[in-house]
XYZ file of C-alpha atoms in Angstrom:
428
model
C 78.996 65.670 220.475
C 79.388 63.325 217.669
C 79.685 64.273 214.210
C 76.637 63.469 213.413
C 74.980 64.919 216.254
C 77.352 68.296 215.529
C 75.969 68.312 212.096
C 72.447 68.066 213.211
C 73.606 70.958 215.997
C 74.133 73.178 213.165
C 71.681 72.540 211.091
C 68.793 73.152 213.500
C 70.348 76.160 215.184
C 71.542 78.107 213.178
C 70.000 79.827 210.361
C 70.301 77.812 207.334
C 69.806 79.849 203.265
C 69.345 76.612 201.835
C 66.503 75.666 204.074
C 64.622 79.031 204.710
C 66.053 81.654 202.012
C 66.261 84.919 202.858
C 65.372 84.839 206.819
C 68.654 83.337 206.994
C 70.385 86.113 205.391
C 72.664 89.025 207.835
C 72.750 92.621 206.481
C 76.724 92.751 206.706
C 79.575 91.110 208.398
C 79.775 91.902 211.414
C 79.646 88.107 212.653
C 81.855 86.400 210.343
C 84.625 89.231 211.785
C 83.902 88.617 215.140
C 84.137 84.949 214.860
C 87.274 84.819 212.700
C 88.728 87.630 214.609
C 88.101 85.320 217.457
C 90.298 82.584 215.374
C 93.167 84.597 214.775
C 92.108 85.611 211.482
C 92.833 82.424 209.535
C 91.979 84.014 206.070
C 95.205 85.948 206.517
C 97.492 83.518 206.485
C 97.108 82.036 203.165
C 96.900 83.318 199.615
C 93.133 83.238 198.138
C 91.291 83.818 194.990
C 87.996 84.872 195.478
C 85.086 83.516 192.453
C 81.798 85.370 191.915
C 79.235 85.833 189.389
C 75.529 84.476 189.066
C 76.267 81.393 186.719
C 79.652 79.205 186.764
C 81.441 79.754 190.108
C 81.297 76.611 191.557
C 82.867 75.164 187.669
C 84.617 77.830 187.878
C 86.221 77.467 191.331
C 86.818 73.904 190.757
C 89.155 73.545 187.685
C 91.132 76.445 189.614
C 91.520 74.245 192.435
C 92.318 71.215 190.251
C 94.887 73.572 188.098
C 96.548 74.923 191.164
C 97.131 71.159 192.424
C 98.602 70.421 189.647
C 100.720 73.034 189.431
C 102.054 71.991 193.230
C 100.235 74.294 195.730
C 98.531 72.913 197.892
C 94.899 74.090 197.706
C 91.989 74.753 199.776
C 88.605 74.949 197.875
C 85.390 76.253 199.126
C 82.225 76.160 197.927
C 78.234 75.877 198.411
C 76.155 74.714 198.966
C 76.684 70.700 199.405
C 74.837 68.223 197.202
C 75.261 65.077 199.286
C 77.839 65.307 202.401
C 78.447 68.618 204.067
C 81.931 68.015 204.007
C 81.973 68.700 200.560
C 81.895 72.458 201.101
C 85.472 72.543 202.359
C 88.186 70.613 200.454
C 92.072 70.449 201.272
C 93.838 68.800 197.854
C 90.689 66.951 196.725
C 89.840 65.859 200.165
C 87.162 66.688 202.150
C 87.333 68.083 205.953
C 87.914 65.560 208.597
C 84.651 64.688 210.186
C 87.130 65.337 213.718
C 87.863 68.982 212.592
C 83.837 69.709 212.145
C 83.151 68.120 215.558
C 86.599 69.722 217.134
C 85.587 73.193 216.153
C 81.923 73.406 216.531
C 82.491 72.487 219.823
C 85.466 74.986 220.811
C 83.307 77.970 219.262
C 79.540 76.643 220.421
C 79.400 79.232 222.610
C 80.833 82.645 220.609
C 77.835 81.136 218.468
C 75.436 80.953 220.737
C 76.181 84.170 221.899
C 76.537 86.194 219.003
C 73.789 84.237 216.406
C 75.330 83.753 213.082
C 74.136 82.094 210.283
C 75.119 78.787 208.855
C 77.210 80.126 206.244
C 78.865 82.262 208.723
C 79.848 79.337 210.350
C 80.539 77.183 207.441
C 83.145 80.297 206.265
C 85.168 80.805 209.504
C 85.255 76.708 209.627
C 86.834 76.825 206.181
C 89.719 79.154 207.197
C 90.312 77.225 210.175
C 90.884 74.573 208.219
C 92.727 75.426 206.033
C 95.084 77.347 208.130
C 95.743 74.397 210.012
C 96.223 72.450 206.866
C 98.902 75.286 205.954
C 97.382 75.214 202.431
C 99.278 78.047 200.430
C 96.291 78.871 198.307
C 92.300 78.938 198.893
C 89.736 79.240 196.225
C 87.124 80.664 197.814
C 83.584 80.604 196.423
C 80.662 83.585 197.423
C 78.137 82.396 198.680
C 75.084 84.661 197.276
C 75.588 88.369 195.477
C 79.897 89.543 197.096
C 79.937 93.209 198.245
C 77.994 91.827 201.543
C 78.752 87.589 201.578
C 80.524 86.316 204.363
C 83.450 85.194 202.297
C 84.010 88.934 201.373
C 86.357 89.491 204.345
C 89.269 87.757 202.254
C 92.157 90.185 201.079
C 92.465 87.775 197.379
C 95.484 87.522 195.181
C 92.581 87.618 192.436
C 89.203 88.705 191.984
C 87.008 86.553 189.724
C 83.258 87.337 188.476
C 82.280 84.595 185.894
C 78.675 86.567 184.449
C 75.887 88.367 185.823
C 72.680 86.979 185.091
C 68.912 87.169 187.051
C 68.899 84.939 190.846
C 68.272 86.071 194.190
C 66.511 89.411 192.903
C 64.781 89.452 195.887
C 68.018 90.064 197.556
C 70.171 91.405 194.933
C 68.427 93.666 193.207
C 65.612 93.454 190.267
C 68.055 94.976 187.554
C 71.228 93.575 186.291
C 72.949 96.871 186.921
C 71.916 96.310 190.665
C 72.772 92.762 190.853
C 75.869 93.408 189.179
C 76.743 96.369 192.005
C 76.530 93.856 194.654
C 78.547 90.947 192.628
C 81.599 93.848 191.837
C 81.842 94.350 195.726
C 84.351 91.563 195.598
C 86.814 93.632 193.517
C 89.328 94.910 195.888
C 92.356 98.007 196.421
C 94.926 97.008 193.533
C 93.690 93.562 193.268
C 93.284 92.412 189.742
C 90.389 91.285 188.812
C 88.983 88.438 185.582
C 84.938 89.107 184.515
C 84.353 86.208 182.566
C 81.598 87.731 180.237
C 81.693 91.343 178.833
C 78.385 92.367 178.738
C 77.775 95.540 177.514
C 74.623 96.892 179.334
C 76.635 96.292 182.811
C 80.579 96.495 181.915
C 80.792 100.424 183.267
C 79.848 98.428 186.649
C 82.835 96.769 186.627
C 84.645 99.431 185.013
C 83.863 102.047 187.683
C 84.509 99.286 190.484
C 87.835 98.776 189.124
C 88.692 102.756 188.796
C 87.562 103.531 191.647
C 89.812 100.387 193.646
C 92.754 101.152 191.360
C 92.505 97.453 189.984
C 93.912 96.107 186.910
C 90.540 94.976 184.854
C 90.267 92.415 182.150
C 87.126 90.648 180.205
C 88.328 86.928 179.406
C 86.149 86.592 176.605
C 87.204 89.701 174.952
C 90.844 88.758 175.555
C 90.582 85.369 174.608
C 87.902 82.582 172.051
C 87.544 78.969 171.752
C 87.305 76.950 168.680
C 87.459 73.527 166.846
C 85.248 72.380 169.542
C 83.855 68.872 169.448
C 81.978 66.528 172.485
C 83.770 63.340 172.520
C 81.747 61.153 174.823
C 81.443 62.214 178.427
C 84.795 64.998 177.455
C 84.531 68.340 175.760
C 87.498 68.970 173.334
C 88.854 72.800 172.003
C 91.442 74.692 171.178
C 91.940 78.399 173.190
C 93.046 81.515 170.710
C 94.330 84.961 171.834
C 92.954 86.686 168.424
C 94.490 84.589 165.379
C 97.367 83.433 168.051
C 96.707 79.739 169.449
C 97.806 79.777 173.398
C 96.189 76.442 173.790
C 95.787 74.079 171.305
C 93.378 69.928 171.954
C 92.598 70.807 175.689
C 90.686 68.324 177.026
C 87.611 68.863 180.188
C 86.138 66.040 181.729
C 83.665 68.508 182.220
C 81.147 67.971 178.989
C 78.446 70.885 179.145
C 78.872 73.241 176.715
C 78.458 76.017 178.620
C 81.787 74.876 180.294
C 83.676 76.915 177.565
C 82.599 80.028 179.302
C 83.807 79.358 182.191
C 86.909 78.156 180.501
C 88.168 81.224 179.318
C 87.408 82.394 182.772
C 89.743 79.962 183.990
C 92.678 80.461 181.539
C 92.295 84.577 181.842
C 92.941 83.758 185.686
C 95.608 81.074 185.331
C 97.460 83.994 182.994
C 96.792 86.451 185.246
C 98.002 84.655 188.291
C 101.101 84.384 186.801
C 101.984 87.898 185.554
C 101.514 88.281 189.941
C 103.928 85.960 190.987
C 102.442 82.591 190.317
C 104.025 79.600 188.552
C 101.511 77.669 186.714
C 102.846 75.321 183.735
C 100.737 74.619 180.771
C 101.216 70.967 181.860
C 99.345 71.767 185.008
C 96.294 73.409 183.225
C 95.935 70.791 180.466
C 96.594 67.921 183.552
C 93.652 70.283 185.893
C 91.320 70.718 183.076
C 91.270 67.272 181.903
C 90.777 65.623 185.802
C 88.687 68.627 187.214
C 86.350 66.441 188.537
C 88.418 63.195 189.503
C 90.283 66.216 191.358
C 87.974 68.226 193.156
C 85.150 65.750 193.657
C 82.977 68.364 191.415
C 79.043 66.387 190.599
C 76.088 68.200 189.056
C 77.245 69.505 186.069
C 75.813 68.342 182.843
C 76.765 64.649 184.323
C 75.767 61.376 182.721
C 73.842 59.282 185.247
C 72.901 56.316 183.524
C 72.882 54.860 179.824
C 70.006 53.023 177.576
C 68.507 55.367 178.444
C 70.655 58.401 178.992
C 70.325 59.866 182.461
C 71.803 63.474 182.700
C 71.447 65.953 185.619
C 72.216 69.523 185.966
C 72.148 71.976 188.621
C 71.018 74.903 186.506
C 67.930 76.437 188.251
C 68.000 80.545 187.100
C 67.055 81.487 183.586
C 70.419 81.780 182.169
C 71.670 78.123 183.744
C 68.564 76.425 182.176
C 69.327 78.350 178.958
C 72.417 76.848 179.074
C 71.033 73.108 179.551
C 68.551 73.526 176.860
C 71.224 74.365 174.591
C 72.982 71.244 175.518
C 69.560 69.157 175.182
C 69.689 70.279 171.349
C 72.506 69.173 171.109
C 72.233 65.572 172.304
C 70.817 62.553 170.405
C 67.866 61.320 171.393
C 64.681 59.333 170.867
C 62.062 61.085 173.016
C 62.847 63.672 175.936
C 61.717 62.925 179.408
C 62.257 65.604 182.156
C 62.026 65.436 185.513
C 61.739 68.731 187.080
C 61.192 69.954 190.572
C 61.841 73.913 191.584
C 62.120 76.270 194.515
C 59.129 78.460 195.616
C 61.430 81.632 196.018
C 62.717 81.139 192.460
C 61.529 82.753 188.974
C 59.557 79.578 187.735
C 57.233 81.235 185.584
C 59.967 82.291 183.616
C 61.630 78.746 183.133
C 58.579 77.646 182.519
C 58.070 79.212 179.570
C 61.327 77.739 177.976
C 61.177 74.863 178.630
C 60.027 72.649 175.579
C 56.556 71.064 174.270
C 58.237 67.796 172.918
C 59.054 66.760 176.053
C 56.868 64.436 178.716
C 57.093 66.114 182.241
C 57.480 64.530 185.824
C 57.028 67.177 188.406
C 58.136 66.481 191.673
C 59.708 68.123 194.522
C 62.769 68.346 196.616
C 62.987 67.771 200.007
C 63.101 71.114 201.013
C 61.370 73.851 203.447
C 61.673 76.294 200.005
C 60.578 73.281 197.844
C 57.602 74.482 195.318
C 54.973 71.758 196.167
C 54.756 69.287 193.180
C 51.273 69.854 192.019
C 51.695 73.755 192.148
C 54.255 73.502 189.972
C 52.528 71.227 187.221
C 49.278 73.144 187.762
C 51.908 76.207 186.626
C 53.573 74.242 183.746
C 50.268 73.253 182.419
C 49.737 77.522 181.558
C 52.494 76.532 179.429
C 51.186 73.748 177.828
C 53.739 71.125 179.956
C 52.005 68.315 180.674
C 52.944 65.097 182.874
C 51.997 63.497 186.478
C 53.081 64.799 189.679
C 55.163 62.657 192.225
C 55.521 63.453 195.959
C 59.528 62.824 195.597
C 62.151 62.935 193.209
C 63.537 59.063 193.128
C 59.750 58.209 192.645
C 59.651 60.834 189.915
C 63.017 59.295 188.252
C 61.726 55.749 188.279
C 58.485 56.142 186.648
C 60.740 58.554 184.414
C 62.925 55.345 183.928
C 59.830 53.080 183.642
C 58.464 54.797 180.723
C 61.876 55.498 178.913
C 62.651 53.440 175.962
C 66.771 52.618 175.450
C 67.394 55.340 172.967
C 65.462 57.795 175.234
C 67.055 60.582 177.289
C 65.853 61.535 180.814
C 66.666 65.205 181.988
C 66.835 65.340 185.682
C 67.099 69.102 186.959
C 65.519 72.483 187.712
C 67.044 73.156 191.542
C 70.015 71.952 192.971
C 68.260 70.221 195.423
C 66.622 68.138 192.652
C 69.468 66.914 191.731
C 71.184 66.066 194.997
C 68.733 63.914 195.661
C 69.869 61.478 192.045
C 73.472 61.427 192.984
């Protein structure tokens, strides 16, 4: 097969999340450890850090990778799902997966596939570890895929367990409560693995707490550890200073990565880089300040609170939950504008009444829809804005969405392009 018929192989045979949601979804892992087990086990011959949590992984994940690179290992990075190329899901140094190695191993494990059914992420996993054991990488980020205790990626034996914030996605899968949600997410904290939560949040902590008692694994909250401030957007950068109580650790950091919301995940990151090295790592300060500041020249990272276009301004974001468009809202406020245009376009299986509802008056709406199996037709979704007083036309796609969004947009204007991931893979 070609690559590109390999690609379209996978696609339609195999079970896909993205695609048809929860169908797609196996109860444990029994099939990502008989196909790696059929591999050799790749995941156990490299180091990995393992990054959770319902907001922030994939940020997360990347300035790791980035850091680590910097710092001279050579770094595998995995994430999901992939916004234009599938290739982006499994990164070596920055680069993505030879289109050979896709084509190479599809075809040398077709039939353990066809034989034993697994999923598309199943696949996509044991094709990561492959690679990167043949790229002899010495460390792999790995991201989960959807909730931890049960997701594919949870055969890894990390150097580090990460879990950036619990927040409400997937409750049809992970549970309607945080507690619940946060049960599944702490299933990645393993036997005397230490382990980074981003965010301390009270109603949940014991979770995370009991997790680590019961696994005998060294616990620590980076934002009760650690606090930005003298924070200040220059441009397309976000600019702050990191403080262990009144004690400055470090001081004009730079992130090419501008959303706010980034400074969560920051202290994230710098609890783990710490960490790392109190267990045998050797990260410089050079290497976080060099990581941070190329993050996504690095890794490749798109999505995140990323200037499109300007006169007008053209931002997109992946946030699609309630907390992630929290988080975009915030950064709305907090941009200059003239009149706010948004072009919006959600998932059926997702919580849109709830988005809805924050989503601002002052703002003219173009609904539209991805092109998607789990894709909330267009006019449902403005016919379920309008209970909210949203108003705008409806557009069978998003570029036809963005254009009259474009058309309409004076110079000092800003256009908001988001509300699914899917949305905004199709503006990149």
């Amino acid at each position: 097969m070609t690559y590109l018929e390999t690609l379209d192989y996978l696609y339609s045979r195999l079970p896909m999340f993205t695609r048809i949601g929860a169908a797609a979804m196996k109860k444990d892992l029994h099939n990502t450890i008989v196909m790696c087990e059929n591999l050799g086990n790749p995941q156990d011959k490299f180091k990995t850090i393992h990054v959770g949590g319902t907001n922030g992984k994939g940020s997360t994940s990347h300035m790791l990778a980035a850091i680590l690179q910097k710092a001279g290992y050579k770094t595998g990075l995995y994430t999901s799902p992939h916004l234009k190329d599938f290739r982006e899901r499994i990164r070596v140094n920055g680069e993505m997966i030879t289109e050979r190695f896709v084509t190479d191993f599809t075809a040398q494990q077709k039939e353990l596939m066809e034989s034993i059914s697994p999923s598309f992420f199943e696949v996509t996993v044991a094709m990561a570890f492959a690679y990167f054991e043949a790229e002899k990488v010495d460390v792999a980020i790995v991201e989960v895929g959807l909730g931890g205790r049960k997701d594919s990626t949870n055969i890894i034996h990390p150097a580090l367990s990460v879990i950036t914030n619990i927040s409400f996605d997937h409750t049809n899968l992970l549970g309607n409560t945080l507690f619940e949600i946060a049960g599944q997410k702490a299933g990645i904290i393993k036997p005397g693995v230490p382990a980074v939560i981003g965010e301390r949040q009270e109603e949940i902590a014991q979770v995370f707490i009991t997790e680590a008692k019961e696994t005998a694994s060294e616990l620590i909250f980076a934002n009760t550890e650690l606090r930005v401030q003298d924070t200040v957007r220059e441009g397309r950068l976000l600019k702050t200073s990191v403080y262990q109580q009144d004690t400055c650790l470090f001081k004009d950091l730079t992130l090419d990565l501008s959303g706010f919301y980034q400074l969560k995940n920051l202290l994230t990151v710098i609890q783990s880089v710490l960490t790392l090295n109190q267990h045998g790592f050797n990260i410089t300060d050079e290497a976080l300040y060099s990581g941070l500041a190329h993050t996504v020249q690095i890794t490749g990272l798109q999505g995140r609170w990323q200037t499109l276009q300007e006169n007008p301004l053209i931002i997109c974001d992946t946030g699609h939950n309630i907390a992630g468009i929290q988080e975009v809202l915030e950064n709305i406020n907090a941009t200059e504008y003239h009149n706010l245009h948004i072009v919006i376009g959600m998932l059926g299986d997702k919580d849109v009444t709830s988005v809805l509802e924050m989503l601002p008056l002052n703002a003219k709406y173009y609904f539209c829809q991805p092109d998607l199996e789990r894709a909330m037709p267009a006019h449902q979704l403005a016919e379920q804005a309008a209970k909210f007083m949203l108003q705008g036309p409806v557009f069978e796609t998003v570029t036809l969405a963005l254009n009259a969004a474009k058309a309409t947009a004076e110079t000092d204007d800003l256009i908001f392009v988001g509300g699914s991931t899917f949305v905004v893979a199709e503006v990149l």
